[in-house]
């Protein structure tokens, strides 16, 4: 086995490494001292250079001959300072000590330093549109029903807008909900929603870190137009066993981790189950749906440099409604009671598997992953001897390889191949009983596509202050009748470092998307279907230019960024007005192809001062669409175009055991198409009248602005220094303000009618408890 | 134990969302427009409903009140064909003529002028010929839980050009009403608007078959269904397609609003001329 690994390494990596090396390189790995877990995104400062560790905790940085001062910092860990003498390229393993109570007493200083250096890393890197907020910080954001949801937390950052109130839909820089690439340990997630999209499938207990890209996409990412959300799950400790869990109003979770073979093989398993159905039953109401999910990961250390990981996710939403509905009898009265039973057959949810081999060498590192992902939904309905069964699924299996070679002082070469086979089977329907006379069974044969991509990206200093990242991705897909789409997706990012506190960055990226989401709702409904490109619907394409300014105000515990962007969309799809997307086995005939654009500016201020930490974000943006057959061909605002979006998030440590968190959001109302009149016509073929509505131009009206304050008070305690407990008391929508999402016509009390806006949720108090042993 | 009750209370309270106060919204209504909608026509007769559009906040409890409330008392309505103009007489909102003599494949233009404001709306359409059926049949079949009817059509169509057809149903409950029986529950057949094109036509025949289930629960005796078949223009077919979609519950819940198309310049509504063929079926005898 080792010979094979070594041979692979030699053939694939060594020749390039030999040709590309120059000067001294300090490389190494950063790990957690207590668990042995590798640490991603740790900052390494060496003289004037700064880098960050990759997903496997590995880094490489240019160093001087002789004495080098090194500083390594990572959120949640004490900063490590040391001097290292180099006379050749060297490789070290750095162990970081966790700052257990980071905000207590003397540890505040190291937290400050960590944040300050985090700012420097952001300023000095060439990446634009990248958002990396530690999961620990996101967990402090007040959550609806106390159920921590990482996607809802990142909706509070600039450029990422939510859809329906309380839902997990993400609309990034004018893009649609289907234009986000969601990766869980490299596996694509096709539907990230539980309970009709009000909760995400990402269990915060199982997530180690998440990175969002809104622009300046690295060449290794592709397949979606607007964003990449790359989520990595935690690894189990190689040294000690541990357990943690949470009990909340909506769901509870439990996590176990530890070594199976000490310092060799570790495991982590995390499960979650909602019990909103049970709680509703207590108050005499029916909520026939719940969800559960399970994350698991095995990490095996083959050698010092080689590791194998296997991670899996399995989640299901269970719908089981058994009730009675009333139909008319022969006399025309509603007296006929029929039993209606609707179940999801435990076949509604995601299942992903990732097997990954990681090699982190002195001069090069690479990953080889085999990933498999699937999303199914099936609904089984029975009424009065009739039976209708609907099933859809999308599955993929593929291989990803990526290589990273350090080619010299701050220079890196990254390249790789991704190859996938995707099979989608939408709307398979069978019926039994007399209903089969009307609703015929339909079986849409699966559509299989093979998608390939190769990418290469090089990073290097052009001068002392100018740093460049440039590369390209070439992707291809085969569709029906052997037709093939392919294209080049260039990526360029430039950074000009004015001084150690100020930088300017410019990036250009092209993205291509080979699958479309067939959805008519802003919720992540399980009935949403993914369809590959067809002969009629070409791949969607976006081009984005991003210009930004970044500063930490001379290290005053602040980080500030301001970015302006322009993004154009081509070949985006919509459906002809009135298309029914339910039980439709031929969407292609109703597809419309159009274009769009999005532009705006985003301002972000992150602050860590004493007991306070938090951020403020502001977005000013425009997003438009144009289709020849919609809105008389005129350009219109997209569904989630919002002119202004402000979010303020803060955490304050009141006392040793008490902390308060708050978030306040204000956003321009969503656009909508208003009913601006009505008229009467004769009903076709009949002698009575029908009232028809008159609608405004598409999305030409807006709801009122929405604002909301959420609060969370946290009490922390430890039991005999062996267990930690956190109690959270949270209030969602504290001042009970309507978040407008629909308009209704009501009597104004004088016999006349008026329009009124309603939302989904008012004030929701909640209590939850987290524990760790 | 007391603490357990407190926790349970908070948990339940947490699940009971308070209902926030709704926010009023002002929406500017469009300026009322002239609406043209044909009521009926045959070889010689036509009736046209002429009204104005009105605020979407108006009550729609009684459509007949709205019809009279939105009438244009000062309207002058005429139809032009081959250089001749026919003035339609009548009392607002319905304007009638019985002597135009509609000819197939001839173009007719309706003109409505509000003599008070000077506003003008007009629309043109082509009169299509009456459908020539080989057969129209409606079969009733009773099953354990419901009653179904199957429509079978065989229409003359040489497929030389693209043609579109409309089928509607009218329930004749005259006999039932007179005998004091309850009205039929199976009104949903009454709501059916069936449209199709002649893409399946072959050898001079266009056949079409469809089953409607649970539509005529309780049908019997002398109750009858009148099947009405007519050829319609491509424009009107498109209008009917969108009309049907706009009524779909799924689309109303999840889709974008649909504005009905119109061929009326200076107004709204849809002007069309059809010459249907009718056939009545007494299903109780089948």
Short mmCIF file of C-alpha atoms in Angstrom, two decimals, chain A residues 381-696:
data_model
loop_
_atom_site.label_atom_id
_atom_site.label_comp_id
_atom_site.label_asym_id
_atom_site.label_seq_id
_atom_site.Cartn_x
_atom_site.Cartn_y
_atom_site.Cartn_z
CA UNK A 381 -50.67 9.13 -0.57
CA UNK A 382 -53.69 6.90 0.02
CA UNK A 383 -57.33 7.93 0.01
CA UNK A 384 -60.54 5.98 -0.46
CA UNK A 385 -58.89 2.98 -2.10
CA UNK A 386 -56.74 5.16 -4.33
CA UNK A 387 -53.00 5.26 -4.12
CA UNK A 388 -50.56 7.76 -5.63
CA UNK A 389 -46.83 7.39 -5.25
CA UNK A 390 -44.38 10.09 -6.41
CA UNK A 391 -40.64 9.73 -6.31
CA UNK A 392 -37.68 11.80 -7.50
CA UNK A 393 -33.99 11.41 -6.99
CA UNK A 394 -30.62 12.81 -7.95
CA UNK A 395 -27.40 10.93 -7.33
CA UNK A 396 -23.81 11.51 -8.19
CA UNK A 397 -20.55 9.71 -7.80
CA UNK A 398 -17.19 11.15 -8.66
CA UNK A 399 -13.54 11.57 -8.00
CA UNK A 400 -11.68 14.74 -7.09
CA UNK A 401 -7.95 15.15 -7.08
CA UNK A 402 -6.04 18.30 -6.29
CA UNK A 403 -2.33 18.92 -5.92
CA UNK A 404 -0.51 21.78 -4.28
CA UNK A 405 3.14 22.41 -4.93
CA UNK A 406 5.19 25.14 -3.27
CA UNK A 407 7.20 26.54 -6.09
CA UNK A 408 9.24 29.06 -4.17
CA UNK A 409 8.96 32.16 -2.07
CA UNK A 410 5.21 32.62 -1.54
CA UNK A 411 4.55 30.82 -4.81
CA UNK A 412 2.18 27.92 -5.13
CA UNK A 413 0.93 25.83 -7.98
CA UNK A 414 -2.39 24.10 -7.58
CA UNK A 415 -3.97 21.80 -10.13
CA UNK A 416 -6.41 18.95 -10.25
CA UNK A 417 -9.12 16.96 -11.96
CA UNK A 418 -12.74 16.53 -10.95
CA UNK A 419 -14.93 13.98 -12.64
CA UNK A 420 -18.55 13.13 -11.87
CA UNK A 421 -21.39 10.99 -13.10
CA UNK A 422 -24.81 12.37 -12.16
CA UNK A 423 -28.12 10.56 -12.53
CA UNK A 424 -31.40 12.40 -12.07
CA UNK A 425 -34.78 10.69 -12.03
CA UNK A 426 -37.53 13.24 -11.60
CA UNK A 427 -41.23 12.69 -10.98
CA UNK A 428 -41.65 8.95 -11.19
CA UNK A 429 -45.30 8.37 -10.52
CA UNK A 430 -47.42 5.30 -10.01
CA UNK A 431 -51.08 5.14 -9.18
CA UNK A 432 -53.51 2.43 -8.15
CA UNK A 433 -57.24 2.32 -7.74
CA UNK A 434 -59.78 4.23 -9.76
CA UNK A 435 -57.59 7.34 -9.74
CA UNK A 436 -55.30 5.57 -12.19
CA UNK A 437 -57.92 6.22 -14.89
CA UNK A 438 -57.23 9.92 -14.55
CA UNK A 439 -53.65 10.13 -13.25
CA UNK A 440 -51.67 7.79 -15.42
CA UNK A 441 -48.43 6.34 -14.14
CA UNK A 442 -45.38 8.06 -15.56
CA UNK A 443 -41.83 6.94 -15.53
CA UNK A 444 -39.30 9.46 -16.71
CA UNK A 445 -36.15 7.57 -17.59
CA UNK A 446 -33.14 8.75 -15.65
CA UNK A 447 -30.95 11.38 -17.24
CA UNK A 448 -27.29 10.56 -16.80
CA UNK A 449 -24.52 13.07 -17.38
CA UNK A 450 -20.80 12.94 -17.03
CA UNK A 451 -19.19 16.19 -15.92
CA UNK A 452 -15.43 16.71 -15.97
CA UNK A 453 -13.22 19.62 -15.01
CA UNK A 454 -9.51 20.25 -14.93
CA UNK A 455 -8.04 23.27 -13.22
CA UNK A 456 -4.72 24.92 -12.65
CA UNK A 457 -3.94 27.92 -10.45
CA UNK A 458 -0.67 29.65 -9.71
CA UNK A 459 0.02 32.13 -6.90
CA UNK A 460 3.11 34.31 -6.76
CA UNK A 461 4.53 37.67 -5.84
CA UNK A 462 4.83 39.97 -8.84
CA UNK A 463 6.66 42.52 -6.73
CA UNK A 464 7.12 43.19 -3.03
CA UNK A 465 3.61 44.64 -2.80
CA UNK A 466 1.83 43.02 -5.69
CA UNK A 467 0.63 39.45 -5.36
CA UNK A 468 -1.26 37.53 -8.03
CA UNK A 469 -3.39 34.43 -8.15
CA UNK A 470 -4.30 33.36 -11.66
CA UNK A 471 -5.61 30.21 -13.17
CA UNK A 472 -8.33 28.62 -15.18
CA UNK A 473 -10.80 25.80 -15.11
CA UNK A 474 -11.89 23.83 -18.14
CA UNK A 475 -15.17 22.03 -17.70
CA UNK A 476 -17.28 19.82 -19.91
CA UNK A 477 -20.53 17.88 -19.78
CA UNK A 478 -22.29 15.50 -22.14
CA UNK A 479 -26.05 15.74 -22.53
CA UNK A 480 -28.69 13.89 -24.54
CA UNK A 481 -27.83 12.64 -28.01
CA UNK A 482 -24.13 12.93 -27.30
CA UNK A 483 -24.18 16.74 -27.36
CA UNK A 484 -21.37 18.20 -25.33
CA UNK A 485 -20.95 21.57 -23.65
CA UNK A 486 -17.56 22.78 -22.57
CA UNK A 487 -15.84 26.01 -21.71
CA UNK A 488 -12.97 27.79 -20.07
CA UNK A 489 -13.51 29.61 -16.78
CA UNK A 490 -10.63 32.03 -16.17
CA UNK A 491 -9.89 33.28 -12.64
CA UNK A 492 -7.57 36.16 -11.73
CA UNK A 493 -6.98 37.95 -8.40
CA UNK A 494 -4.50 40.72 -7.72
CA UNK A 495 -3.55 42.19 -4.36
CA UNK A 496 -1.70 45.43 -3.81
CA UNK A 497 -0.40 45.66 -0.23
CA UNK A 498 -0.06 49.37 0.54
CA UNK A 499 1.37 48.64 3.98
CA UNK A 500 0.77 46.02 6.64
CA UNK A 501 -2.65 47.53 7.42
CA UNK A 502 -4.05 48.44 4.03
CA UNK A 503 -4.54 46.58 0.78
CA UNK A 504 -6.49 46.79 -2.45
CA UNK A 505 -7.67 43.75 -4.37
CA UNK A 506 -9.13 43.15 -7.79
CA UNK A 507 -10.56 39.90 -9.10
CA UNK A 508 -12.29 38.55 -12.16
CA UNK A 509 -13.99 35.16 -12.29
CA UNK A 510 -16.12 33.26 -14.75
CA UNK A 511 -18.35 30.46 -13.51
CA UNK A 512 -20.41 27.87 -15.39
CA UNK A 513 -23.36 25.93 -14.10
CA UNK A 514 -24.49 22.68 -15.67
CA UNK A 515 -27.57 21.94 -13.58
CA UNK A 516 -30.74 23.94 -13.02
CA UNK A 517 -33.13 23.81 -10.12
CA UNK A 518 -36.76 23.38 -11.04
CA UNK A 519 -38.50 25.20 -8.24
CA UNK A 520 -41.36 27.59 -7.91
CA UNK A 521 -40.85 28.46 -4.30
CA UNK A 522 -38.48 30.43 -2.14
CA UNK A 523 -38.40 27.58 0.35
CA UNK A 524 -36.05 24.63 -0.02
CA UNK A 525 -38.91 22.27 -0.66
CA UNK A 526 -38.13 18.60 -1.10
CA UNK A 527 -40.12 18.71 -4.33
CA UNK A 528 -37.52 21.02 -5.90
CA UNK A 529 -35.82 19.11 -8.69
CA UNK A 530 -32.39 19.38 -10.21
CA UNK A 531 -32.23 19.05 -13.96
CA UNK A 532 -29.06 18.85 -16.02
CA UNK A 533 -28.51 21.17 -18.97
CA UNK A 534 -30.33 20.10 -22.09
CA UNK A 535 -30.07 20.80 -25.77
CA UNK A 536 -32.40 23.76 -25.29
CA UNK A 537 -31.07 25.05 -21.98
CA UNK A 538 -27.36 25.75 -22.31
CA UNK A 539 -25.08 26.06 -19.27
CA UNK A 540 -25.59 29.18 -17.18
CA UNK A 541 -22.61 31.53 -17.17
CA UNK A 542 -21.62 34.38 -14.88
CA UNK A 543 -18.77 36.88 -15.11
CA UNK A 544 -17.89 38.85 -12.01
CA UNK A 545 -15.48 41.68 -11.33
CA UNK A 546 -14.75 42.60 -7.73
CA UNK A 547 -12.72 45.51 -6.39
CA UNK A 548 -12.04 45.88 -2.70
CA UNK A 549 -10.25 47.86 -0.03
CA UNK A 550 -9.22 46.18 3.22
CA UNK A 551 -7.78 47.66 6.38
CA UNK A 552 -7.40 47.00 10.09
CA UNK A 553 -7.04 50.72 11.00
CA UNK A 554 -3.49 50.23 12.19
CA UNK A 555 -4.33 47.22 14.35
CA UNK A 556 -7.03 48.74 16.53
CA UNK A 557 -8.91 45.45 16.96
CA UNK A 558 -10.88 46.27 13.87
CA UNK A 559 -11.09 44.82 10.44
CA UNK A 560 -12.82 46.73 7.69
CA UNK A 561 -13.52 45.82 4.11
CA UNK A 562 -15.40 47.55 1.32
CA UNK A 563 -16.04 45.77 -1.95
CA UNK A 564 -17.78 46.80 -5.15
CA UNK A 565 -18.82 44.20 -7.68
CA UNK A 566 -20.48 43.78 -11.02
CA UNK A 567 -21.80 40.42 -12.10
CA UNK A 568 -23.52 39.46 -15.34
CA UNK A 569 -25.54 36.31 -15.88
CA UNK A 570 -26.18 34.57 -19.19
CA UNK A 571 -28.42 31.62 -20.11
CA UNK A 572 -30.22 31.73 -16.79
CA UNK A 573 -33.54 29.96 -16.84
CA UNK A 574 -37.07 30.71 -15.77
CA UNK A 575 -40.33 29.01 -16.48
CA UNK A 576 -43.11 30.25 -18.67
CA UNK A 577 -45.75 32.01 -16.59
CA UNK A 578 -48.25 29.58 -15.20
CA UNK A 579 -46.11 26.47 -15.66
CA UNK A 580 -47.11 23.80 -13.19
CA UNK A 581 -43.97 22.28 -11.74
CA UNK A 582 -45.74 19.56 -9.82
CA UNK A 583 -45.99 16.21 -11.63
CA UNK A 584 -44.65 17.80 -14.78
CA UNK A 585 -42.57 15.30 -16.76
CA UNK A 586 -41.48 17.69 -19.50
CA UNK A 587 -40.15 20.95 -18.11
CA UNK A 588 -38.10 21.67 -21.18
CA UNK A 589 -41.04 22.88 -23.21
CA UNK A 590 -41.74 25.56 -20.61
CA UNK A 591 -38.16 26.72 -20.15
CA UNK A 592 -37.25 30.31 -20.92
CA UNK A 593 -33.67 31.45 -21.29
CA UNK A 594 -32.66 34.97 -20.30
CA UNK A 595 -30.00 37.13 -18.78
CA UNK A 596 -29.41 39.22 -15.69
CA UNK A 597 -27.02 41.43 -13.84
CA UNK A 598 -26.16 42.29 -10.26
CA UNK A 599 -24.02 45.07 -8.89
CA UNK A 600 -23.47 46.81 -5.63
CA UNK A 601 -21.18 47.48 -2.76
CA UNK A 602 -20.63 45.66 0.53
CA UNK A 603 -19.11 47.09 3.67
CA UNK A 604 -18.02 44.91 6.57
CA UNK A 605 -16.64 45.96 9.94
CA UNK A 606 -15.44 43.34 12.37
CA UNK A 607 -14.51 44.34 15.91
CA UNK A 608 -12.94 42.64 18.91
CA UNK A 609 -12.50 44.97 21.86
CA UNK A 610 -12.27 43.75 25.42
CA UNK A 611 -15.40 41.86 26.30
CA UNK A 612 -17.11 42.82 23.07
CA UNK A 613 -16.90 41.15 19.71
CA UNK A 614 -19.13 41.45 16.70
CA UNK A 615 -19.57 42.76 13.23
CA UNK A 616 -21.59 45.22 11.20
CA UNK A 617 -22.43 44.73 7.57
CA UNK A 618 -24.07 46.94 4.97
CA UNK A 619 -25.01 46.03 1.41
CA UNK A 620 -26.22 48.36 -1.31
CA UNK A 621 -27.18 46.28 -4.30
CA UNK A 622 -29.23 45.90 -7.47
CA UNK A 623 -30.21 42.67 -9.17
CA UNK A 624 -32.15 42.44 -12.44
CA UNK A 625 -33.43 39.84 -14.90
CA UNK A 626 -34.56 39.99 -18.51
CA UNK A 627 -36.50 37.35 -20.43
CA UNK A 628 -38.14 37.97 -23.80
CA UNK A 629 -41.38 36.27 -22.72
CA UNK A 630 -41.71 37.69 -19.21
CA UNK A 631 -42.81 41.20 -18.27
CA UNK A 632 -43.26 42.10 -21.96
CA UNK A 633 -39.53 41.61 -22.44
CA UNK A 634 -38.71 44.47 -20.07
CA UNK A 635 -35.95 44.19 -17.47
CA UNK A 636 -37.29 43.64 -13.95
CA UNK A 637 -35.88 43.34 -10.45
CA UNK A 638 -35.17 39.79 -9.34
CA UNK A 639 -37.18 38.26 -6.53
CA UNK A 640 -34.70 39.04 -3.78
CA UNK A 641 -33.39 42.37 -5.01
CA UNK A 642 -33.00 44.52 -1.91
CA UNK A 643 -31.55 47.96 -2.10
CA UNK A 644 -30.27 48.20 1.46
CA UNK A 645 -29.36 45.50 3.91
CA UNK A 646 -27.89 46.23 7.32
CA UNK A 647 -26.91 43.71 9.95
CA UNK A 648 -25.39 44.32 13.37
CA UNK A 649 -24.19 41.37 15.42
CA UNK A 650 -22.58 41.63 18.83
CA UNK A 651 -21.55 39.48 21.77
CA UNK A 652 -20.74 40.98 25.15
CA UNK A 653 -19.40 39.14 28.15
CA UNK A 654 -21.34 40.62 31.06
CA UNK A 655 -19.69 38.64 33.81
CA UNK A 656 -17.57 35.57 34.27
CA UNK A 657 -20.43 33.21 33.50
CA UNK A 658 -22.83 35.42 31.60
CA UNK A 659 -22.77 36.55 28.01
CA UNK A 660 -25.34 38.40 25.93
CA UNK A 661 -25.58 38.24 22.15
CA UNK A 662 -27.76 40.33 19.91
CA UNK A 663 -28.37 40.72 16.22
CA UNK A 664 -30.35 43.43 14.52
CA UNK A 665 -31.21 43.42 10.85
CA UNK A 666 -32.82 46.00 8.63
CA UNK A 667 -33.52 45.44 4.96
CA UNK A 668 -35.48 46.99 2.15
CA UNK A 669 -38.63 45.00 1.42
CA UNK A 670 -38.61 42.34 -1.26
CA UNK A 671 -40.11 43.29 -4.59
CA UNK A 672 -43.39 41.70 -5.59
CA UNK A 673 -45.96 41.85 -8.33
CA UNK A 674 -49.00 43.73 -7.03
CA UNK A 675 -52.62 43.33 -7.94
CA UNK A 676 -53.47 46.82 -9.16
CA UNK A 677 -56.96 46.28 -10.48
CA UNK A 678 -59.51 43.77 -11.67
CA UNK A 679 -62.16 43.36 -14.33
CA UNK A 680 -65.05 41.18 -15.26
CA UNK A 681 -65.36 38.91 -18.29
CA UNK A 682 -67.61 36.11 -19.31
CA UNK A 683 -66.35 32.70 -18.13
CA UNK A 684 -65.23 30.80 -21.27
CA UNK A 685 -68.06 28.58 -22.52
CA UNK A 686 -70.48 29.55 -19.77
CA UNK A 687 -73.11 32.09 -18.97
CA UNK A 688 -71.67 33.54 -15.82
CA UNK A 689 -68.94 35.99 -14.94
CA UNK A 690 -65.37 35.72 -13.80
CA UNK A 691 -63.29 38.40 -12.16
CA UNK A 692 -59.76 38.59 -13.54
CA UNK A 693 -56.92 40.36 -11.76
CA UNK A 694 -54.71 43.05 -13.24
CA UNK A 695 -51.12 42.77 -12.09
CA UNK A 696 -48.41 45.37 -12.18
#
